[in-house]
Coordinates of C-alpha atoms in Angstrom, one line a residue:
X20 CA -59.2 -15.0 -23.3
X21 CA -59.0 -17.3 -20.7
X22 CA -56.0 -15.5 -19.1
X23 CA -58.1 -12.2 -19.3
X24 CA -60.5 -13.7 -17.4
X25 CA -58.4 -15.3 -14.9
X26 CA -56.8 -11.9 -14.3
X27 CA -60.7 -10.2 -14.3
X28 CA -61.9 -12.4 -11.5
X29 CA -58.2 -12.2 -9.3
X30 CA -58.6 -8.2 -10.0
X31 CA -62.2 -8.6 -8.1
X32 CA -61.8 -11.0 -5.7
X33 CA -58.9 -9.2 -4.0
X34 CA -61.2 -5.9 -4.5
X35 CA -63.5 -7.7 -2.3
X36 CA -61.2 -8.8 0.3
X37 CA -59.8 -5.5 0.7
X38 CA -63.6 -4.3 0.9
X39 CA -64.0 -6.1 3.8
X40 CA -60.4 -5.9 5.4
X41 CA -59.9 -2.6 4.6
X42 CA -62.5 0.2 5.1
X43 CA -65.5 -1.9 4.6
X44 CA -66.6 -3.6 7.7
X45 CA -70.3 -3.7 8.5
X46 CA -69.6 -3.4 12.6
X47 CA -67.3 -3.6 15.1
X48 CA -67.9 -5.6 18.5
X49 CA -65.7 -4.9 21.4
X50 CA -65.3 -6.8 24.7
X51 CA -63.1 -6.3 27.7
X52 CA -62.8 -4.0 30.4
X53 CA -61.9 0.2 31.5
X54 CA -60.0 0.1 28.9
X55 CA -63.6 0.3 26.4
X56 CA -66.1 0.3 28.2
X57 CA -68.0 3.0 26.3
X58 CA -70.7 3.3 28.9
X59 CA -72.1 0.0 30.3
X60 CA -71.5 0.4 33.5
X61 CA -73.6 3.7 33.5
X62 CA -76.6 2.8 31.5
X63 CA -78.5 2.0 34.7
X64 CA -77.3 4.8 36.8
X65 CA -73.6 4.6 37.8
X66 CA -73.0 3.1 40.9
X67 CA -72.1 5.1 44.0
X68 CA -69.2 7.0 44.5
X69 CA -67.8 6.2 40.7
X70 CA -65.8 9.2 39.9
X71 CA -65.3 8.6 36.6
X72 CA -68.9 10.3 35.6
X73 CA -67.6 13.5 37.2
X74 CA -65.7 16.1 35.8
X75 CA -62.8 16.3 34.1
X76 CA -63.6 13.2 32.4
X77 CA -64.6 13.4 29.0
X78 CA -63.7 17.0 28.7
X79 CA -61.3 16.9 25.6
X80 CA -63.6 15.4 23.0
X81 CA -67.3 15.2 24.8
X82 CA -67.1 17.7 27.3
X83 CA -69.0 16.2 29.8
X84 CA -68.3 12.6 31.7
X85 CA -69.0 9.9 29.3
X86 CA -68.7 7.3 31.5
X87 CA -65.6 6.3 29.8
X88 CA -62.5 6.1 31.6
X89 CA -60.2 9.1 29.7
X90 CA -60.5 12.7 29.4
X91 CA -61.9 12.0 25.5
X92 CA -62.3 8.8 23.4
X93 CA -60.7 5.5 23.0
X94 CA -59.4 3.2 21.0
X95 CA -62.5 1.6 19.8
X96 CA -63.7 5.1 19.2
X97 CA -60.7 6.1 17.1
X98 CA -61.7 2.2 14.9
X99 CA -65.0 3.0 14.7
X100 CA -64.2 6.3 13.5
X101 CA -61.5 5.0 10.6
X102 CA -64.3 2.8 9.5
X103 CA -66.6 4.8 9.0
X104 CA -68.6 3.6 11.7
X105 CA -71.0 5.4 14.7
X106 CA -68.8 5.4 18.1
X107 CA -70.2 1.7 19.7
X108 CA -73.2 2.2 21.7
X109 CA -73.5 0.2 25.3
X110 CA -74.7 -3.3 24.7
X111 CA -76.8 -2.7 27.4
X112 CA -79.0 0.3 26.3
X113 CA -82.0 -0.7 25.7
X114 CA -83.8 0.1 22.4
X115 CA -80.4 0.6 20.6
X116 CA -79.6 -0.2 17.0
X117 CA -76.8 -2.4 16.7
X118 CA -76.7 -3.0 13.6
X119 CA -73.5 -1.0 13.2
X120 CA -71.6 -2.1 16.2
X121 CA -71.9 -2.5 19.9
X122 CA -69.8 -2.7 23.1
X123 CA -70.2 -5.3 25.6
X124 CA -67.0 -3.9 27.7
X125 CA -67.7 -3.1 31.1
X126 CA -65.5 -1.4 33.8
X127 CA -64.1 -4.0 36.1
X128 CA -64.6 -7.1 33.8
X129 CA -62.3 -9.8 34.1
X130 CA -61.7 -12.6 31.6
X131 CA -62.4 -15.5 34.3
X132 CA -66.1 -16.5 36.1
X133 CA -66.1 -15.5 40.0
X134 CA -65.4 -19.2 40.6
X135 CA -61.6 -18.6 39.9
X136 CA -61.2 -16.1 42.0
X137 CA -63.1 -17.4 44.9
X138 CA -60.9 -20.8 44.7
X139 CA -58.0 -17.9 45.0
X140 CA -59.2 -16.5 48.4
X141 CA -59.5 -13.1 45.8
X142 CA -62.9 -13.6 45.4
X143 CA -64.1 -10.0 47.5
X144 CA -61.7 -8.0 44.9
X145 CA -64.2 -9.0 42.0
X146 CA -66.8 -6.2 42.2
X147 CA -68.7 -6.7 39.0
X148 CA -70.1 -9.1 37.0
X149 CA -69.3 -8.5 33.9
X150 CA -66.7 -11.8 32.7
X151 CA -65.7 -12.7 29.1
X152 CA -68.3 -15.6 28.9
X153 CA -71.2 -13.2 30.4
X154 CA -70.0 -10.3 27.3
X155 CA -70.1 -13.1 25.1
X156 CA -73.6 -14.3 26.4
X157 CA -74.4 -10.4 26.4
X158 CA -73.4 -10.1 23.1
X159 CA -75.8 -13.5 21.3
X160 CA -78.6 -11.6 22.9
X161 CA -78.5 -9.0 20.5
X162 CA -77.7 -10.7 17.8
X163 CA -81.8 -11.7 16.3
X164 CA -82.1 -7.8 16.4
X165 CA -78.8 -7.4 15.0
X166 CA -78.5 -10.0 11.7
X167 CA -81.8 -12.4 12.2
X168 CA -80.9 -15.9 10.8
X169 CA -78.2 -14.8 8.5
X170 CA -75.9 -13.9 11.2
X171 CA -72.5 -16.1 9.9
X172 CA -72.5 -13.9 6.8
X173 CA -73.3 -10.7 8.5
X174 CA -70.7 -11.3 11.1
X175 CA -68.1 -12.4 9.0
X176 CA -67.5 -8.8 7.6
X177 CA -67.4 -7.2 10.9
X178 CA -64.4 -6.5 13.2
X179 CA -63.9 -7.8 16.7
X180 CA -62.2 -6.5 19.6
X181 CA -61.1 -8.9 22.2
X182 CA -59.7 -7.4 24.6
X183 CA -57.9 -5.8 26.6
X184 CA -58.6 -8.5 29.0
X185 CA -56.6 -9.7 31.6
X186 CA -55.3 -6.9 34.0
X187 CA -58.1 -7.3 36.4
X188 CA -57.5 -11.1 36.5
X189 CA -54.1 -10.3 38.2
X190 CA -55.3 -6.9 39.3
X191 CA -57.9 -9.0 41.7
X192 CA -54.7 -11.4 42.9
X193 CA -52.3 -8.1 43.3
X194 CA -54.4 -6.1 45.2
X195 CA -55.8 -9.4 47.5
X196 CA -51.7 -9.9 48.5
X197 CA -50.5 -12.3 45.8
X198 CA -47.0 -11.6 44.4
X199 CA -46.6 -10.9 40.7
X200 CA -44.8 -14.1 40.4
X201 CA -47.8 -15.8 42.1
X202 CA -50.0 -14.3 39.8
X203 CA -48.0 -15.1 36.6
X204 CA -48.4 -18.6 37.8
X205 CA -53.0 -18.6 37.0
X206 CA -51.4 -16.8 33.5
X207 CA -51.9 -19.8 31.2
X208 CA -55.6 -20.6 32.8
X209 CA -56.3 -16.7 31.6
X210 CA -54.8 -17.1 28.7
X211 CA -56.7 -20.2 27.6
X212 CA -60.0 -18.6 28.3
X213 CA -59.2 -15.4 26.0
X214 CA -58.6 -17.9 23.1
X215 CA -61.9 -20.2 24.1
X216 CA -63.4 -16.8 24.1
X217 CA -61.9 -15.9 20.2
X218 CA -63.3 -19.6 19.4
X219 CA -67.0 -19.0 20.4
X220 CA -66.8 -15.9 18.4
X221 CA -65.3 -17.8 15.8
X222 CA -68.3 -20.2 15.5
X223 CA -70.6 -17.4 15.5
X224 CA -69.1 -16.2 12.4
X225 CA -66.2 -13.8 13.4
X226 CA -63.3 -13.9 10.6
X227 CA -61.6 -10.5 11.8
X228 CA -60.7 -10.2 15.6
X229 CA -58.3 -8.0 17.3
X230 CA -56.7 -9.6 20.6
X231 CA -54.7 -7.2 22.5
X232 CA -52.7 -7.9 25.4
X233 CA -51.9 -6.2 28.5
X234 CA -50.3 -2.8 29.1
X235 CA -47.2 -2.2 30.9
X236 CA -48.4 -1.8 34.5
X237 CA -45.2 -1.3 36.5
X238 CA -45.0 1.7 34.4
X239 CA -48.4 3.2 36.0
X240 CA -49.2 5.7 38.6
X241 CA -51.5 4.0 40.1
X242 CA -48.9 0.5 40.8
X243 CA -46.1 3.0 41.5
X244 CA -47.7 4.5 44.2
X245 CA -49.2 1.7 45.5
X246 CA -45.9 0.1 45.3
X247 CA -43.1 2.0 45.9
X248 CA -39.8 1.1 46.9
X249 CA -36.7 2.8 48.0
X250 CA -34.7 -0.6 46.3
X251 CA -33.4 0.8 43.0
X252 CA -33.1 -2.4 41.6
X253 CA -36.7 -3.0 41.8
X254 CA -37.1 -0.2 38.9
X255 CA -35.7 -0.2 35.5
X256 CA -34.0 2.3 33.5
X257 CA -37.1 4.2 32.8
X258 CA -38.3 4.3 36.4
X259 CA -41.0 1.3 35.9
X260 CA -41.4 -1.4 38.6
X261 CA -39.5 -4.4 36.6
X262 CA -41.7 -7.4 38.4
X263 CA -45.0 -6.3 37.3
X264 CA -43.7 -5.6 33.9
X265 CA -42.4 -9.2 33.8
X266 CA -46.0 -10.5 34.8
X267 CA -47.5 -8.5 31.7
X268 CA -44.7 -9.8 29.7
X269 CA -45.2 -13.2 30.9
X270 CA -48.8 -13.0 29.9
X271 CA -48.3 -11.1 26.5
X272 CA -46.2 -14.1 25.4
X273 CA -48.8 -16.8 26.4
X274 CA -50.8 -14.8 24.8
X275 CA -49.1 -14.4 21.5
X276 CA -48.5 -18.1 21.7
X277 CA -52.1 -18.8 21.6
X278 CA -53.0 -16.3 18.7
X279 CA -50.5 -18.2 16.4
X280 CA -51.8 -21.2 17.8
X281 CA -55.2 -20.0 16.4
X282 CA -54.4 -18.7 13.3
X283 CA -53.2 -22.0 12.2
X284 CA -56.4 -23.3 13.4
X285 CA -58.5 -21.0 11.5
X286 CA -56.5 -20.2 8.6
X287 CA -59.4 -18.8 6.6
X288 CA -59.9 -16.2 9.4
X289 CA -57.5 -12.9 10.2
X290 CA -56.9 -13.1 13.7
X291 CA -54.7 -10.3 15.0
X292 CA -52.4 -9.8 18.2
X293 CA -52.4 -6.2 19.2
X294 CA -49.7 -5.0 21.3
X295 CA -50.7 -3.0 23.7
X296 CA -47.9 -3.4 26.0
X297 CA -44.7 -2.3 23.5
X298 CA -46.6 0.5 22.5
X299 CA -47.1 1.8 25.8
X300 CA -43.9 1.7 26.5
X301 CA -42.2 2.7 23.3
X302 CA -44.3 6.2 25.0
X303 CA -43.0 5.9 28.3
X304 CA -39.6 5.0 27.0
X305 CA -39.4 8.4 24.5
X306 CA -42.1 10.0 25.4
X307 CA -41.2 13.7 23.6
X308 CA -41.2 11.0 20.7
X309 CA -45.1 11.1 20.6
X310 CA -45.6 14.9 21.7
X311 CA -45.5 14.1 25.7
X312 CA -44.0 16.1 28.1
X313 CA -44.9 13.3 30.6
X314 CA -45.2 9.5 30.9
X315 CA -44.7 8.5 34.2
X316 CA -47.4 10.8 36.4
X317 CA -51.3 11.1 36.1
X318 CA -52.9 14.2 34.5
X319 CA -55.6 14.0 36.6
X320 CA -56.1 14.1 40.2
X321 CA -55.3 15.5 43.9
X322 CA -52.3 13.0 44.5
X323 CA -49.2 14.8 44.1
X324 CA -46.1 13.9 44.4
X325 CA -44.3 11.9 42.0
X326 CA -47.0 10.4 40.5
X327 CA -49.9 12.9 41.4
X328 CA -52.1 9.3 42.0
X329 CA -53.5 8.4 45.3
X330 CA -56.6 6.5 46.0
X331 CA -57.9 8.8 48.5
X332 CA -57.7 11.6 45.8
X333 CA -58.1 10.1 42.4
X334 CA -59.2 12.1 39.3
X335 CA -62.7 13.1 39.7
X336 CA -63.0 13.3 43.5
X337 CA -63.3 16.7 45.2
X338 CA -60.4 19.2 44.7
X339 CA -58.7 17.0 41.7
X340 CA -58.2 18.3 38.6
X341 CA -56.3 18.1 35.2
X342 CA -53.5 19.0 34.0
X343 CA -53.8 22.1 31.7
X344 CA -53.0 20.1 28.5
X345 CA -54.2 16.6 28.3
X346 CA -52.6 15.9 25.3
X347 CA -49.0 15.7 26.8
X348 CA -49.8 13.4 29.4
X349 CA -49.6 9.6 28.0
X350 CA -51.6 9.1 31.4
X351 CA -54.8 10.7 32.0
X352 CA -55.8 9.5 35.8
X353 CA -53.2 7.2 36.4
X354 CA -54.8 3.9 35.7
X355 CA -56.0 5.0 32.3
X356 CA -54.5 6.7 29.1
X357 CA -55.1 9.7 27.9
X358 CA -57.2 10.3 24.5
X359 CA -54.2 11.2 22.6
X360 CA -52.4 8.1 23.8
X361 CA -55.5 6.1 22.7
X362 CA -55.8 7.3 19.4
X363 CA -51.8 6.6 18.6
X364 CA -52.4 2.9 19.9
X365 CA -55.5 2.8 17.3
X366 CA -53.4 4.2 14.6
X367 CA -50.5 1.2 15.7
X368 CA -53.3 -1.2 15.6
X369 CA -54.9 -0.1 12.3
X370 CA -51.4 0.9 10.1
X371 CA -48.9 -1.5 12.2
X372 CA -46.2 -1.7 13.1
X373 CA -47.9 -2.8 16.7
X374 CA -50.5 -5.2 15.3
X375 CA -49.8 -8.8 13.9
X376 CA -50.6 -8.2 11.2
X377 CA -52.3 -4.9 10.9
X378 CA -56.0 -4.3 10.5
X379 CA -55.3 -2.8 7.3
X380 CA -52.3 -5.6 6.2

């Protein structure tokens, strides 16, 4: 009897856990940058000359300009929607229900305060206020409507995206005439604050989080144009710029360093590393692989040339346009993926093999 009973109450505990780890979670809560941002930036009327509320954003899936930066959803939308879940609402719309999930994402967001990069000289780069700590702060605001004073238990069957966070940290140095190298160097201060970040959530009652790293950025339009070279050797095989590939390698491994270095801490919590970056370019390596035709050049815009990306005629701007079939592009306005790239980044995130573990592990 009593080894019927033992075997009862294992039978149902691990029913539970896979309740909750599986397809059970009562939200999900996002932070980072473009890369989610589901439409904070816009909820107070999008600033001037964003082109990313004009057409052809949004037209796979929404058909209008979402202020999301992709012709159709993203990866949070593609969690949300294996859980069951409404797409996350703005954290910044006002009168929301957030009961289910929210997103405190915003275009532009770095993970540091302007203080860093104003000690860097970068400090003009930074056009939005909208840093991990401030999501973070953003995000205990909502939390009486949201769970009242029972908010540890609530919380601790919810998912949590941190992340992606990090490329406009280095974007900010890159772009104000730092080296990659020289920006690898603030990668462990950036690092550090992601995983304070995880902590704080922690204490608020977080048990699942998602941490992805960076992308692959020597392998964008946007960097390649920006960047070009007639040195060979500053390219690899696949025709990506090898030195800013080595700064989002160098931060992916702090990175990974410091997610084991919390899941030790926290053993009773499932903190995951997603990896943005080999998934990326697993797709720009065999692209046909994934059902694209191309890797390396934006779908959208007035560029042309190699890359079809220039600032001065970006996706969204007068006479840009897309590319008849979205879906074959793995980038959508050469800065950001397209919707079809998203959801098979989801689908490593949720089923592995590109999430440590997997959401579903």
């Amino acid at each position: 009897m009593a080894s019927s009973s033992l075997l009862v109450a294992l039978v149902v505990a691990s029913g539970c856990l896979l309740a909750v780890s599986g397809q059970k979670f009562n939200a999900i809560y996002s932070f980072g940058d473009s890369m989610s941002d589901t439409g904070n930036l816009c909820v107070n009327g999008p600033p001037a000359g964003l082109t990313l509320t004009q057409p052809p954003y949004g037209e796979t899936f929404f058909g209008r300009a979402t202020c999301r930066c992709s012709d159709g959803r993203l990866v949070v939308d593609f969690l949300a929607e294996k859980f069951g879940l409404p797409l996350l609402k703005p954290s910044k719309q006002g009168g929301a229900d957030f009961k289910k999930g929210a997103n405190m994402a915003i275009i532009g967001a770095t993970t540091m305060g302007s203080s860093f990069f104003q000690s860097l000289g970068v400090g003009d780069k930074i056009w939005n206020n909208g840093p991990l700590d401030t999501q973070i702060q953003w995000f205990q605001n909502l939390l009486p409507s949201v769970c009242g004073s029972s908010c540890k238990t609530y919380l601790s069957k919810s998912l949590f995206v941190l992340g992606e966070l990090g490329g406009n940290d280095y974007n900010a140095q890159l772009f104000g005439g730092y080296t990659p190298e020289q920006a690898a160097g603030q990668s462990p201060t950036i690092v550090d604050a992601i995983g304070a970040g995880a902590e704080k959530l922690i204490g608020l009652g977080a048990m699942y989080i998602v941490i992805p790293g960076v992308l692959p950025v020597g392998c964008f339009p946007i960097y390649l144009t920006l960047y070009q070279t007639s040195n060979a050797g500053d390219y690899d095989q696949y025709g990506c710029l090898k030195r800013f590939n080595a700064l989002s390698a160098r931060h992916n491994s702090l990175l990974q360093s410091k997610v084991t270095s919390l899941q030790g801490k926290y053993p009773y919590a499932k903190i995951m590393y997603a990896d943005f970056y080999s998934h990326v370019f697993d797709m720009v390596k065999s692209p046909a692989s994934y059902g694209f035709s191309t890797n390396l050049r934006a779908c959208c815009g007035a560029g042309g040339g190699k890359y079809n990306y220039q600032n001065g005629a970006r996706c969204g701007m007068s006479g840009a346009s897309a590319c008849g079939n979205p879906s074959s592009s793995l980038s959508w306005d050469g800065i950001h993926l397209t919707e079809a790239a998203y959801k098979k980044i989801a689908d490593g995130w949720v089923n592995g093999p590109y999430c440590h573990p997997a959401i579903l592990s």
